[in-house]
Structures are given as C-alpha cells and as structure tokens.
Coordinates of C-alpha atoms in Angstrom, one line a residue:
Chain A
M1362 CA -154.3 26.4 144.8
P1363 CA -150.8 25.1 145.2
Y1364 CA -150.5 22.4 147.9
I1365 CA -147.5 23.3 150.0
P1366 CA -147.2 21.2 153.2
H1367 CA -144.8 23.4 155.1
S1368 CA -146.2 26.0 157.4
E1369 CA -144.2 29.2 158.2
A1370 CA -142.9 27.6 161.4
D1371 CA -141.7 24.7 159.5
R1372 CA -139.8 26.8 157.1
A1373 CA -138.4 28.9 159.8
A1374 CA -137.1 25.7 161.5
M1375 CA -135.5 24.5 158.3
L1376 CA -133.9 27.9 157.5
E1377 CA -132.4 27.9 161.2
V1378 CA -131.0 24.3 160.7
V1379 CA -129.1 25.4 157.4
G1380 CA -128.1 28.6 159.1
V1381 CA -129.7 31.3 156.9
R1382 CA -132.2 34.0 158.0
S1383 CA -134.6 33.9 154.9
F1384 CA -135.4 32.0 151.8
E1385 CA -133.9 34.7 149.7
E1386 CA -130.5 34.3 151.4
L1387 CA -130.3 30.8 149.8
F1388 CA -129.6 32.4 146.5
T1389 CA -126.8 34.8 147.5
D1390 CA -124.4 32.8 145.2
V1391 CA -126.5 33.7 142.1
P1392 CA -125.3 37.2 140.7
A1393 CA -127.7 39.9 141.9
H1394 CA -128.8 40.7 138.4
A1395 CA -129.9 37.4 137.7
R1396 CA -131.3 36.5 141.0
F1397 CA -134.9 37.5 140.8
P1398 CA -135.2 38.8 137.3
A1399 CA -138.5 40.6 136.5
L1400 CA -140.4 38.6 133.9
N1401 CA -141.9 40.6 131.2
L1402 CA -145.2 38.5 131.0
P1403 CA -148.4 39.7 129.5
P1404 CA -151.4 39.8 131.8
P1405 CA -153.2 36.5 132.8
L1406 CA -155.6 34.9 130.4
S1407 CA -158.7 32.9 130.9
E1408 CA -158.7 29.3 129.8
M1409 CA -160.8 30.1 126.8
E1410 CA -158.2 32.8 125.8
V1411 CA -155.3 30.5 126.4
R1412 CA -156.8 27.8 124.3
R1413 CA -157.5 30.1 121.4
E1414 CA -154.0 31.4 121.6
V1415 CA -152.4 27.9 121.8
E1416 CA -154.6 26.8 118.8
S1417 CA -153.3 29.8 116.7
F1418 CA -149.8 28.6 117.3
A1419 CA -150.6 25.0 116.5
A1420 CA -152.3 26.2 113.4
V1421 CA -148.9 27.3 112.0
N1422 CA -147.7 23.7 112.2
L1423 CA -147.6 21.9 108.9
T1424 CA -149.1 18.4 109.4
A1425 CA -148.7 15.4 107.2
D1426 CA -152.3 15.2 106.1
R1427 CA -151.5 16.1 102.5
P1428 CA -149.6 14.4 100.0
C1429 CA -146.3 13.5 101.6
F1430 CA -143.3 11.9 100.1
L1431 CA -141.0 12.4 102.9
G1432 CA -139.6 9.4 104.7
A1433 CA -135.9 9.0 105.7
G1434 CA -136.6 7.2 109.1
A1435 CA -140.1 8.4 109.9
Y1436 CA -142.9 7.0 107.9
R1437 CA -146.6 8.0 107.3
H1438 CA -148.4 4.7 107.5
F1439 CA -152.2 4.0 108.2
V1440 CA -152.9 3.6 112.0
P1441 CA -156.1 1.4 112.4
A1442 CA -158.6 2.9 114.7
V1443 CA -158.2 -0.3 117.0
V1444 CA -154.6 0.8 118.1
D1445 CA -155.7 4.1 119.8
A1446 CA -159.0 2.5 121.0
L1447 CA -157.0 -0.2 122.9
I1448 CA -154.0 1.6 124.1
S1449 CA -156.2 4.4 125.6
R1450 CA -157.7 2.0 127.9
G1451 CA -157.1 2.9 131.6
E1452 CA -155.5 -0.5 132.3
F1453 CA -152.7 0.1 129.6
F1454 CA -152.4 4.0 129.7
T1455 CA -149.0 4.2 131.1
A1456 CA -145.6 4.5 129.5
Y1457 CA -143.9 2.9 132.4
T1458 CA -142.7 -0.6 132.6
P1459 CA -144.6 -2.5 135.4
Y1460 CA -142.4 -4.1 138.0
Q1461 CA -145.0 -6.1 140.1
P1462 CA -146.2 -9.1 138.2
E1463 CA -149.0 -9.5 140.9
I1464 CA -150.8 -6.5 139.6
S1465 CA -149.6 -6.2 135.9
Q1466 CA -150.3 -9.4 134.2
G1467 CA -152.1 -7.8 131.2
T1468 CA -149.3 -5.3 130.6
L1469 CA -146.5 -7.9 130.9
Q1470 CA -148.4 -10.3 128.7
A1471 CA -148.9 -7.4 126.0
I1472 CA -145.2 -6.9 126.1
F1473 CA -144.3 -10.5 126.0
E1474 CA -146.4 -10.8 122.8
Y1475 CA -144.8 -7.7 121.4
Q1476 CA -141.5 -9.4 122.0
S1477 CA -142.8 -12.6 120.4
M1478 CA -144.0 -10.7 117.4
I1479 CA -140.7 -8.7 117.0
C1480 CA -138.8 -12.1 117.1
A1481 CA -141.0 -13.5 114.3
L1482 CA -140.8 -10.4 112.2
T1483 CA -137.0 -10.2 112.5
G1484 CA -136.1 -13.8 112.5
M1485 CA -134.5 -13.6 115.8
E1486 CA -134.7 -15.7 119.1
V1487 CA -135.3 -12.9 121.8
S1488 CA -136.4 -9.4 121.8
N1489 CA -136.4 -6.9 124.6
A1490 CA -139.2 -4.9 125.8
S1491 CA -138.2 -1.8 123.5
H1492 CA -136.1 1.2 123.5
Y1493 CA -136.7 5.0 123.0
D1494 CA -136.3 4.9 119.2
G1495 CA -134.4 3.2 116.3
A1496 CA -131.2 5.4 116.9
T1497 CA -130.9 4.5 120.7
A1498 CA -131.6 0.8 119.9
T1499 CA -128.8 0.9 117.4
A1500 CA -126.4 2.4 119.9
E1501 CA -127.4 -0.2 122.5
A1502 CA -126.6 -2.9 120.0
V1503 CA -123.1 -1.5 119.4
I1504 CA -122.5 -1.4 123.1
A1505 CA -123.9 -5.0 123.5
A1506 CA -121.6 -6.2 120.7
V1507 CA -118.5 -4.5 122.3
N1508 CA -119.4 -6.3 125.5
V1509 CA -119.8 -9.6 123.9
H1510 CA -116.2 -9.3 123.2
R1511 CA -115.6 -8.1 126.8
M1512 CA -114.3 -4.8 125.5
K1513 CA -111.2 -6.5 124.0
R1514 CA -112.3 -5.5 120.5
R1515 CA -112.7 -1.8 120.0
K1516 CA -113.5 -1.2 116.3
V1517 CA -117.0 -0.7 115.1
L1518 CA -117.7 -0.4 111.4
L1519 CA -120.7 1.8 110.6
S1520 CA -121.9 1.7 107.0
P1521 CA -122.4 5.2 105.7
W1522 CA -125.9 4.1 104.6
V1523 CA -126.9 3.7 108.2
H1524 CA -129.4 6.7 109.0
P1525 CA -127.1 9.7 109.8
E1526 CA -128.9 10.4 113.0
Y1527 CA -128.5 6.8 114.1
R1528 CA -124.7 7.2 113.6
A1529 CA -124.7 10.3 115.5
V1530 CA -126.6 8.8 118.4
V1531 CA -123.9 5.9 118.3
R1532 CA -121.1 8.4 118.4
T1533 CA -122.8 10.1 121.5
Y1534 CA -123.6 6.8 123.4
T1535 CA -120.1 5.5 123.0
Q1536 CA -118.3 8.6 123.9
G1537 CA -115.5 7.9 126.4
M1538 CA -115.7 4.1 125.9
G1539 CA -112.4 4.1 123.8
L1540 CA -114.1 2.7 120.6
E1541 CA -112.9 3.4 117.0
L1542 CA -115.9 4.1 115.0
V1543 CA -115.1 3.8 111.2
E1544 CA -117.9 5.4 109.2
D1545 CA -116.1 6.8 106.1
V1546 CA -116.3 3.7 103.9
P1547 CA -118.1 2.6 100.8
A1548 CA -120.7 -0.1 101.8
G1549 CA -119.2 -2.6 99.3
E1550 CA -115.9 -2.2 101.1
L1551 CA -116.9 -3.0 104.7
T1552 CA -115.8 -6.6 104.4
G1553 CA -112.3 -5.6 103.6
L1554 CA -112.0 -3.5 106.8
L1555 CA -113.0 -6.4 109.1
D1556 CA -110.2 -7.5 111.3
Q1557 CA -109.4 -9.3 114.6
N1558 CA -110.2 -6.0 116.5
T1559 CA -113.8 -5.4 114.9
A1560 CA -116.5 -5.9 117.4
C1561 CA -119.2 -5.4 115.0
V1562 CA -120.5 -4.2 111.6
V1563 CA -123.6 -2.1 111.6
V1564 CA -125.6 -2.0 108.3
Q1565 CA -129.2 -0.7 107.5
Y1566 CA -131.7 -2.8 105.6
P1567 CA -133.3 -1.4 103.5
D1568 CA -130.5 1.1 103.8
F1569 CA -130.8 4.9 104.1
L1570 CA -131.3 5.2 100.4
G1571 CA -134.0 2.5 100.2
H1572 CA -131.7 -0.3 98.8
I1573 CA -132.0 -4.0 99.6
E1574 CA -129.3 -6.4 99.4
D1575 CA -128.6 -9.9 100.7
L1576 CA -126.6 -9.5 103.9
T1577 CA -125.6 -13.2 104.2
P1578 CA -122.1 -12.8 102.7
L1579 CA -121.4 -9.8 104.9
A1580 CA -122.7 -11.7 107.9
R1581 CA -120.3 -14.7 107.0
A1582 CA -117.3 -12.4 106.5
A1583 CA -118.0 -10.8 109.9
H1584 CA -118.4 -14.2 111.7
A1585 CA -115.3 -15.4 109.9
R1586 CA -113.4 -12.7 111.9
G1587 CA -115.4 -13.1 115.1
A1588 CA -117.3 -9.8 114.6
L1589 CA -121.1 -9.4 115.0
L1590 CA -123.5 -8.2 112.4
I1591 CA -125.9 -5.6 113.6
V1592 CA -128.8 -4.8 111.3
A1593 CA -131.0 -1.7 111.6
T1594 CA -134.1 -2.5 109.8
N1595 CA -137.6 -1.2 108.8
P1596 CA -140.2 -3.5 110.3
I1597 CA -142.9 -2.7 107.6
A1598 CA -140.3 -3.8 104.9
L1599 CA -140.0 -7.1 106.8
G1600 CA -143.6 -7.9 105.9
M1601 CA -142.3 -9.0 102.5
L1602 CA -138.5 -9.1 102.7
K1603 CA -136.3 -11.9 104.0
P1604 CA -135.7 -11.2 107.7
P1605 CA -132.2 -10.3 108.8
G1606 CA -132.2 -13.2 111.1
A1607 CA -132.4 -15.5 108.0
M1608 CA -129.4 -13.7 106.7
E1609 CA -127.4 -14.7 109.9
A1610 CA -127.5 -11.2 111.6
D1611 CA -126.6 -11.3 115.3
I1612 CA -128.5 -8.2 116.5
V1613 CA -131.5 -6.7 114.7
V1614 CA -132.7 -3.3 115.7
G1615 CA -134.9 -0.6 114.2
E1616 CA -137.5 2.1 114.5
G1617 CA -140.9 0.7 115.2
Q1618 CA -142.8 4.0 114.5
G1619 CA -144.3 2.6 111.2
M1620 CA -146.3 0.1 113.2
G1621 CA -149.3 1.8 114.6
I1622 CA -147.5 4.9 115.7
G1623 CA -148.1 8.4 114.0
L1624 CA -145.4 10.6 112.9
N1625 CA -145.9 12.5 116.2
F1626 CA -143.9 15.5 115.1
G1627 CA -140.8 13.4 115.5
G1628 CA -141.4 11.5 118.7
P1629 CA -142.0 9.6 120.9
Y1630 CA -141.0 6.7 118.8
L1631 CA -140.2 3.0 119.4
G1632 CA -136.9 1.2 119.2
F1633 CA -136.9 -2.5 118.9
F1634 CA -134.0 -4.8 119.7
A1635 CA -133.7 -8.5 119.0
T1636 CA -130.9 -11.0 119.2
R1637 CA -130.0 -14.5 119.6
M1638 CA -130.2 -16.4 122.8
E1639 CA -126.4 -16.6 122.9
Y1640 CA -126.3 -12.8 123.6
V1641 CA -129.3 -12.5 125.8
R1642 CA -127.2 -11.5 128.8
R1643 CA -125.6 -8.6 126.8
M1644 CA -129.0 -7.4 125.8
S1645 CA -129.9 -4.1 127.3
G1646 CA -133.4 -3.0 128.6
R1647 CA -136.2 -4.9 129.9
L1648 CA -137.1 -8.4 129.1
V1649 CA -140.6 -10.1 129.9
G1650 CA -140.6 -13.8 130.3
Q1651 CA -143.2 -16.4 130.6
T1652 CA -143.3 -18.6 133.7
V1653 CA -145.7 -20.6 136.0
D1654 CA -147.0 -19.3 139.3
A1655 CA -147.2 -21.4 142.5
E1656 CA -150.4 -23.1 141.2
G1657 CA -148.7 -24.0 137.9
K1658 CA -150.8 -21.4 135.9
R1659 CA -149.1 -19.4 133.2
G1660 CA -147.9 -16.0 134.1
F1661 CA -145.5 -13.3 133.1
V1662 CA -142.7 -11.5 135.0
L1663 CA -139.7 -9.1 134.3
T1664 CA -136.8 -11.5 133.8
L1665 CA -133.0 -11.3 133.9
S1666 CA -133.3 -8.0 135.7
T1667 CA -131.4 -8.7 138.7
R1668 CA -128.1 -8.5 137.0
E1669 CA -127.7 -5.1 135.4
Q1670 CA -130.5 -3.1 136.7
H1671 CA -131.2 -3.8 140.4
I1672 CA -128.0 -5.0 142.1
R1673 CA -125.0 -4.4 139.8
R1674 CA -125.9 -0.9 138.6
E1675 CA -122.3 0.3 138.9
K1676 CA -121.2 -2.4 136.5
A1677 CA -124.0 -2.2 134.0
T1678 CA -123.2 -1.9 130.4
S1679 CA -126.5 -0.1 129.8
N1680 CA -128.6 2.1 132.1
I1681 CA -131.7 1.5 130.2
C1682 CA -134.1 0.2 132.9
T1683 CA -137.2 1.2 131.0
N1684 CA -139.1 0.7 127.9
Q1685 CA -141.4 2.6 125.5
G1686 CA -144.2 0.7 127.0
L1687 CA -147.3 2.3 125.5
L1688 CA -145.8 2.5 122.0
A1689 CA -144.6 -1.1 122.3
L1690 CA -148.2 -2.0 123.1
A1691 CA -149.2 0.2 119.9
A1692 CA -146.9 -1.8 117.8
A1693 CA -148.1 -5.1 119.3
I1694 CA -151.7 -4.2 118.6
Y1695 CA -150.8 -3.2 115.0
M1696 CA -148.9 -6.4 114.4
A1697 CA -151.7 -8.6 115.9
A1698 CA -154.4 -6.6 114.1
L1699 CA -152.8 -6.9 110.7
G1700 CA -151.3 -10.3 111.0
R1701 CA -148.7 -11.9 108.8
C1702 CA -150.8 -11.5 105.6
G1703 CA -151.8 -7.9 106.5
L1704 CA -148.3 -6.8 107.0
R1705 CA -147.4 -8.4 103.8
R1706 CA -150.0 -6.5 102.1
V1707 CA -148.9 -3.1 103.6
A1708 CA -145.3 -3.9 102.6
E1709 CA -146.4 -4.9 98.9
L1710 CA -148.4 -1.7 98.7
C1711 CA -145.5 0.3 99.7
Y1712 CA -143.1 -1.5 97.3
H1713 CA -145.4 -1.4 94.3
K1714 CA -146.6 2.2 94.7
A1715 CA -142.8 3.3 95.2
H1716 CA -141.8 1.4 92.0
Y1717 CA -144.7 2.9 90.0
A1718 CA -143.7 6.4 91.3
A1719 CA -140.0 5.8 90.5
G1720 CA -141.0 4.8 86.9
R1721 CA -143.2 7.8 86.3
V1722 CA -140.5 10.3 87.8
A1723 CA -137.8 8.6 85.7
E1724 CA -139.9 9.6 82.4
L1725 CA -139.4 13.3 83.4
P1726 CA -136.8 15.1 81.6
G1727 CA -134.2 16.6 83.9
Y1728 CA -134.8 14.0 86.5
T1729 CA -132.7 10.8 87.1
V1730 CA -134.0 7.9 89.3
L1731 CA -131.0 5.9 90.6
R1732 CA -132.5 2.4 89.9
D1733 CA -129.4 0.2 89.6
R1734 CA -130.1 -1.6 92.8
P1735 CA -133.3 -3.2 94.2
F1736 CA -135.2 -0.9 96.7
F1737 CA -138.1 -1.0 98.9
N1738 CA -140.2 2.1 99.2
E1739 CA -137.6 4.8 99.0
F1740 CA -135.5 5.8 96.0
V1741 CA -133.0 8.5 95.0
V1742 CA -133.8 11.0 92.4
R1743 CA -131.1 13.4 90.8
C1744 CA -133.1 16.8 90.4
P1745 CA -132.4 19.6 87.9
R1746 CA -132.0 22.3 90.7
Q1747 CA -131.4 22.4 94.5
V1748 CA -133.6 20.1 96.5
A1749 CA -134.4 22.9 99.0
E1750 CA -135.8 25.0 96.2
L1751 CA -137.7 22.2 94.7
N1752 CA -139.2 21.4 98.1
T1753 CA -140.4 25.0 98.7
Y1754 CA -141.9 25.0 95.2
L1755 CA -143.8 21.8 95.8
L1756 CA -145.2 22.8 99.1
K1757 CA -146.2 26.4 98.1
E1758 CA -147.4 25.7 94.6
H1759 CA -148.9 22.3 95.0
G1760 CA -149.3 21.6 98.9
I1761 CA -147.0 18.6 98.5
I1762 CA -144.4 17.6 101.1
G1763 CA -141.4 16.7 99.0
G1764 CA -138.5 14.3 99.7
Y1765 CA -135.4 14.3 102.0
D1766 CA -132.5 16.6 100.7
L1767 CA -129.6 14.0 100.8
G1768 CA -127.0 16.8 100.3
C1769 CA -127.7 17.7 104.0
D1770 CA -125.8 14.4 105.1
Y1771 CA -123.8 13.5 102.0
P1772 CA -122.1 16.4 100.1
H1773 CA -121.6 14.2 97.1
L1774 CA -125.4 13.7 96.9
E1775 CA -126.2 17.3 96.6
G1776 CA -129.1 17.8 94.2
H1777 CA -130.3 14.3 95.1
M1778 CA -133.6 13.8 96.8
L1779 CA -134.9 10.7 98.6
L1780 CA -138.5 10.2 97.7
C1781 CA -140.7 7.9 99.9
V1782 CA -143.9 6.3 99.0
T1783 CA -146.2 4.3 101.4
E1784 CA -149.6 2.7 101.2
M1785 CA -151.0 6.1 102.3
N1786 CA -149.9 7.7 98.9
T1787 CA -152.8 7.4 96.5
R1788 CA -152.2 7.2 92.7
A1789 CA -153.8 10.7 92.4
E1790 CA -151.1 12.0 94.8
I1791 CA -148.3 10.3 92.7
E1792 CA -149.6 11.7 89.5
L1793 CA -149.9 15.3 91.3
L1794 CA -146.3 14.9 92.3
V1795 CA -145.2 13.9 88.8
A1796 CA -147.1 16.8 87.2
A1797 CA -145.6 19.2 89.8
L1798 CA -142.0 18.0 89.2
A1799 CA -142.6 18.3 85.3
D1800 CA -143.6 21.9 85.8
F1801 CA -140.7 22.9 88.0
Chain B
M1153 CA -121.0 -25.9 156.2
K1154 CA -118.6 -28.0 154.2
L1155 CA -114.9 -27.2 153.6
D1156 CA -112.3 -28.7 151.5
P1157 CA -109.3 -29.4 153.8
E1158 CA -106.8 -29.2 150.9
A1159 CA -108.0 -25.8 149.6
R1160 CA -107.1 -22.3 151.0
Y1161 CA -109.5 -19.5 151.1
T1162 CA -110.2 -15.8 150.6
E1163 CA -112.1 -13.2 152.5
T1164 CA -114.4 -12.7 149.5
H1165 CA -115.3 -16.5 149.6
E1166 CA -113.3 -18.2 146.9
W1167 CA -111.6 -21.3 147.4
V1168 CA -108.3 -22.5 145.5
R1169 CA -106.4 -25.7 145.6
W1170 CA -103.6 -27.3 143.7
D1171 CA -104.2 -29.9 140.9
D1172 CA -100.8 -30.9 139.3
N1173 CA -99.2 -27.7 138.5
E1174 CA -102.3 -25.5 138.2
L1175 CA -104.7 -24.1 140.7
V1176 CA -108.4 -24.8 140.6
C1177 CA -110.8 -22.1 142.0
G1178 CA -114.4 -21.8 142.9
I1179 CA -116.7 -20.3 145.5
T1180 CA -117.2 -21.7 149.1
D1181 CA -120.1 -23.7 150.4
H1182 CA -120.8 -20.9 152.6
A1183 CA -121.0 -18.6 149.6
Q1184 CA -123.2 -20.7 147.6
E1185 CA -125.5 -21.0 150.5
S1186 CA -125.7 -17.3 151.1
L1187 CA -126.3 -16.5 147.5
S1188 CA -129.2 -19.3 147.3
D1189 CA -130.0 -20.7 143.9
I1190 CA -127.4 -19.8 141.4
V1191 CA -128.8 -19.1 137.9
Y1192 CA -125.7 -17.8 136.0
V1193 CA -122.0 -17.8 136.1
E1194 CA -120.1 -15.5 133.8
L1195 CA -116.4 -16.8 133.3
P1196 CA -113.2 -15.2 131.8
E1197 CA -111.7 -16.6 128.6
V1198 CA -108.8 -18.9 128.5
G1199 CA -105.6 -17.0 128.2
D1200 CA -107.0 -13.9 130.3
E1201 CA -104.5 -12.7 132.9
F1202 CA -105.5 -11.3 136.3
N1203 CA -103.7 -10.0 139.3
K1204 CA -104.6 -10.8 142.8
G1205 CA -108.0 -9.3 143.7
D1206 CA -109.0 -8.6 140.0
V1207 CA -112.7 -9.5 139.1
F1208 CA -112.5 -12.7 137.0
G1209 CA -116.2 -13.3 136.7
V1210 CA -119.7 -12.8 138.0
V1211 CA -122.0 -15.2 139.9
E1212 CA -125.7 -14.3 139.7
S1213 CA -128.4 -15.9 142.0
V1214 CA -132.1 -15.3 142.3
K1215 CA -131.2 -12.9 145.1
A1216 CA -128.0 -11.2 144.1
A1217 CA -125.1 -10.7 141.6
S1218 CA -121.7 -10.9 143.0
D1219 CA -118.1 -10.4 141.4
L1220 CA -115.7 -13.2 141.6
Y1221 CA -112.2 -12.3 142.7
M1222 CA -108.8 -13.8 141.9
P1223 CA -107.3 -15.4 145.1
I1224 CA -103.9 -14.8 143.6
G1225 CA -102.6 -13.6 140.3
G1226 CA -102.3 -15.9 137.3
R1227 CA -103.3 -16.9 133.8
I1228 CA -106.5 -18.7 132.9
T1229 CA -106.0 -22.4 131.5
A1230 CA -109.5 -23.6 131.6
I1231 CA -113.0 -22.6 132.6
N1232 CA -115.9 -24.8 133.7
E1233 CA -117.9 -24.7 130.6
E1234 CA -120.6 -27.0 132.2
L1235 CA -121.8 -24.0 134.3
E1236 CA -123.1 -22.4 131.3
D1237 CA -126.0 -24.8 131.1
A1238 CA -125.8 -26.2 134.7
P1239 CA -125.0 -23.2 137.1
E1240 CA -126.7 -25.1 139.9
L1241 CA -123.7 -27.3 140.0
V1242 CA -122.2 -24.5 142.3
N1243 CA -124.9 -25.0 144.6
K1244 CA -124.8 -28.8 144.6
D1245 CA -121.0 -29.3 144.5
P1246 CA -119.2 -26.2 145.3
Y1247 CA -115.7 -27.9 145.7
G1248 CA -116.1 -30.5 143.0
S1249 CA -118.1 -30.3 139.8
G1250 CA -119.1 -26.6 140.6
W1251 CA -115.3 -25.4 140.1
M1252 CA -115.0 -22.2 138.0
I1253 CA -111.6 -21.7 136.7
R1254 CA -108.1 -23.3 136.5
F1255 CA -105.1 -21.0 136.3
V1256 CA -101.4 -20.9 136.4
P1257 CA -100.1 -18.7 139.2
F1258 CA -97.5 -15.9 138.5
D1259 CA -96.2 -16.6 142.0
A1260 CA -97.0 -20.0 143.5
A1261 CA -95.7 -18.9 146.9
E1262 CA -98.9 -16.6 147.2
F1263 CA -101.0 -19.6 147.7
D1264 CA -99.5 -20.0 151.1
G1265 CA -100.6 -16.5 152.1
L1266 CA -104.4 -17.5 151.8
M1267 CA -106.4 -18.7 154.7
A1268 CA -106.3 -22.3 155.8
P1269 CA -109.8 -24.1 156.3
E1270 CA -109.8 -23.5 160.1
A1271 CA -108.8 -19.7 159.5
Y1272 CA -111.7 -19.4 157.0
E1273 CA -114.1 -21.0 159.4
E1274 CA -113.1 -18.7 162.1
F1275 CA -113.2 -15.8 159.6
I1276 CA -117.0 -16.4 158.6
S1277 CA -118.0 -17.2 162.3
E1278 CA -116.8 -13.5 163.0
E1279 CA -118.3 -12.0 159.8

C-alpha cells in the first residue's frame, strides 16, 4: 500500500495555488501521444512467479566460477569468508560516509585503518577514504595535480599503457578544464615530452600489458621539470613489488577491487588515492583523521572537510564528498586478515602461476608470448587467429573464459590476447587452457 | 579590536600599508576574531599579478573558509611562508607576524582610495 500523505483536499489546494484544474493539466507541455502512453505489460505475477522468472534471467549470465584468464583491470581473487561476515554486520552495513563522530567511531576507525594500510601498501604518506573506482581515482589525481600547479600548467601526459577506460574517464572528468591530454606516445618517450607546461605524467604499474618497470627515472625527470608523477597501480602486485612511493611517485591511485571484493559484474568497485602530505589539501574526497576528545581519549573524525565540501563548494576542485565506504571496509578487512605476509603470498602465487602459464603457452606452435620485459600476473600472447574467435572457441568447447582482446583498444595489437593468472587459477586450469589452445 | 594607524582598509577586511616601496597586506584583527582559530592560509606565488578585488588566496578557520581579495592591483614580491606551518600567527598578530603578502602596486595612488582606520572602524560598527 503506497503511503501518500496528501489528501484530496490537500491536492486540490496545491493545484489551485499553481493555477491548474487537474493533475493531468500539469503535463500539457508533453506531446499528447507521449503524455500517458499505454504500457503493454504482462499480467501481474505472484512473488513466487516473479522469483522464478528473474532467476531464469540470471541463469543466462556467465559467471566467473569456471577457469577464467580474463583480467585487464578486474581480477578474480579469493575473498576470505571473514570479509563478508564482517561487512554484513548492522553497524557497518552502509555505503555512506558517516558525518557525526559521536555516533560513528567504529566506521571512522575502520576508514582510518583502511587509509593507514593503503599508505603502507603504496609507500605514501596520506590516503583519502576512497573513490568510486580506479578510473575515477585516476581522474581525481589528474585534477589534483593540475591544481597543485594552480591551473598554470595545462599539459597532462598519459601513458598509452594506462588502462584505456581510465584514460576515457580522465577525458570525461577534465572536459572543459582547458587541459591538453597527450596520450599518443610510446611509454619510453614520455620523458622527452615533459616541459614547463606539464602538470603531471600518468603511468600504470604494472601497466595495462602487465609489465613492471622501475619508475624512479621517470619520477626524477618529471620532478626536474616541476611535474608530478601519478601512478595507477594494482594493490595485489604491491604485496611483492616495490611500492610507487619508494620510486618517488607523487600520487598513487588504483583499483582496490582485488582486495576482498568480488568481480560484481563490473561494479561497485573501490578506488584508492594516496599522496604526500605536501599535497594533502589538493586531495579530493573524504579524509578521516585521528584526534583526542575532551577527555584526552583517542577518537576519529572527518578532517580537512571544511574547505572544499561544506563551505567553499563553488570553489571546490572536486565534488566528491563521499567515499565507497562499505568496499573500503572490505579492503581494510582483507588487508588486515592477510597481513603483510599473506599479501606477499597472494602476489607471489599470482606471479609464479602467471609465469608458469606464460612458459607453457610459449611452447605452443603458432603462439608467441611477448616476454622481453618483466611482468606481474598478466602477459601478452600473439595468437594464430582472431582473439574473439579464439575466446568463443575456449568458452563453447572448453568452458574457459579467455583473455582480453587487445585489438579492441590498440589496433596494432590485433590478434594479441592479454592473459591473466591469479592465485585462483589451479595448475589443472592452466593445463586445460594450454591443451585447449593447442587444439585450436 | 586593534587597528594599525598606518594601514588602510578594505570592506572585505584586508589591511595594507607601505613598507619601503612595497605594500604589505594581511587581514584585520576584526577579521581574525570573526573567523576564530585559523588553520590554513593559502597564498599566491611570487610573481603572480592581480587586479584590485581579485582573489589572491584563502584563509581557512575551524568555522569557515574565506577568500582573500587584493586591496589594489599589483605584482606579488613575497609571501609569508611562516604561515604554512604557523597559521595561528594571523590570530596572534594580524598586523605583524601574521602578514600575508608583499606586492608592488600598479598604481600607488589607489592606496589613498582605501579606508583610513577611523573609516574602517565606523564601517564595521555599521556592518
């Protein structure tokens, strides 16, 4: 039963005030044929029938609970049961950032711990309370970097090996800001394009093709020109790799989905954003800080929020006043549950299994694994035929979800597949993939 | 409320006074008192140029964040870098160690168009 508080008399009074005779008259500006279209709906169903019907729709979905070698920004990692058990508690079960410290100490402390662990993982000094996803975090980082230079520098160098979707979101977010986004440049030549008008350089680590490189020379070259280095990274890889902070990155962002969050059909995901204290006031989003209450006891509050979000909204450099609270909590629980050693173990499993798989695929005639540079858990394979064709075959004949078709984003990589291996891929799955590829 | 007898004042509560051939500028005692504890001051870069009335920075307190306006046009020659670590100087000594910027005016005569201490005092009593 709908709850509509207005009586007929109330409605008549309101219609009189706006000067129309009937509710329908409010819609006279809508063309008559579109005004009250007849909806061709099936007859109503019982709850049981609705459930049956929706389940039949859901059954058509292809889930990742089968051998899966698709990554490219969304990764199938193991989610320990403790994550869902804790985030489902009533005290935590909200996606909203709590404003009132007097009733939200638990949530605020969880966010503070999330921020602290993100700092430890990335090698940075301060982290915000999270963003929507890796792509929006990257875009916020670009805007922050431009604001560090007070909009006096307008050039942004984006490595082509930053996730294509992240670059698309950067383009969307920065529309109308008058920035010059330079994307069409081989990664090795980024340094040559740095100039006095460059606000920042954005790279990915490991990059979209899975490659790992020492970013220190690029960071130094950027700093020599007064530009910032923004690194989009994979937090699982940081379980074993040198963190971007140790390579002198200025802003480190990334997709946190791999940390305790399922593939979720593409979202919701978790963006993280960390930087140096020097730039804390340019950082978008919420920030939880530790303080003491009137009795000197430790407590947690939202901090630095007066400036952009409550008072000077018209001057804000970012309109992000929220965070991905529940998923940041999931990531915090994941990081805390695994610990430093556990994260390292997950990273090493991904690394070693991927390298084993790459070695096996490289033995197959007709396939070439591009292994000239170090990689983490994704690698590029040149295939004998179209990747789409190969993927259809893998799925239909072997129930395997194949790799990412790089030709979709990089025309010169047509026929190249990006394969991803995580700790979830068993040796048997890898052998199944290798056998299936051999038979193609 | 304290006033600097040598300074001239704006309706947006900045003060400005001569020091050699440059002007020094900050916010008034009345302004710092209204804002309460100041936690951050964002200042321009040396060499930046502003016209009269342009926003040259931001002062942020526990209660509010307010823009800072150029009393008259000019080119920035120095900023008070101490405020980065000690923004509370604006509360403690608004006309002294809490100064914000030094600048060379485009037109020195504009200084005389600003409010004298008595006029400013009257202005805030009416505000």
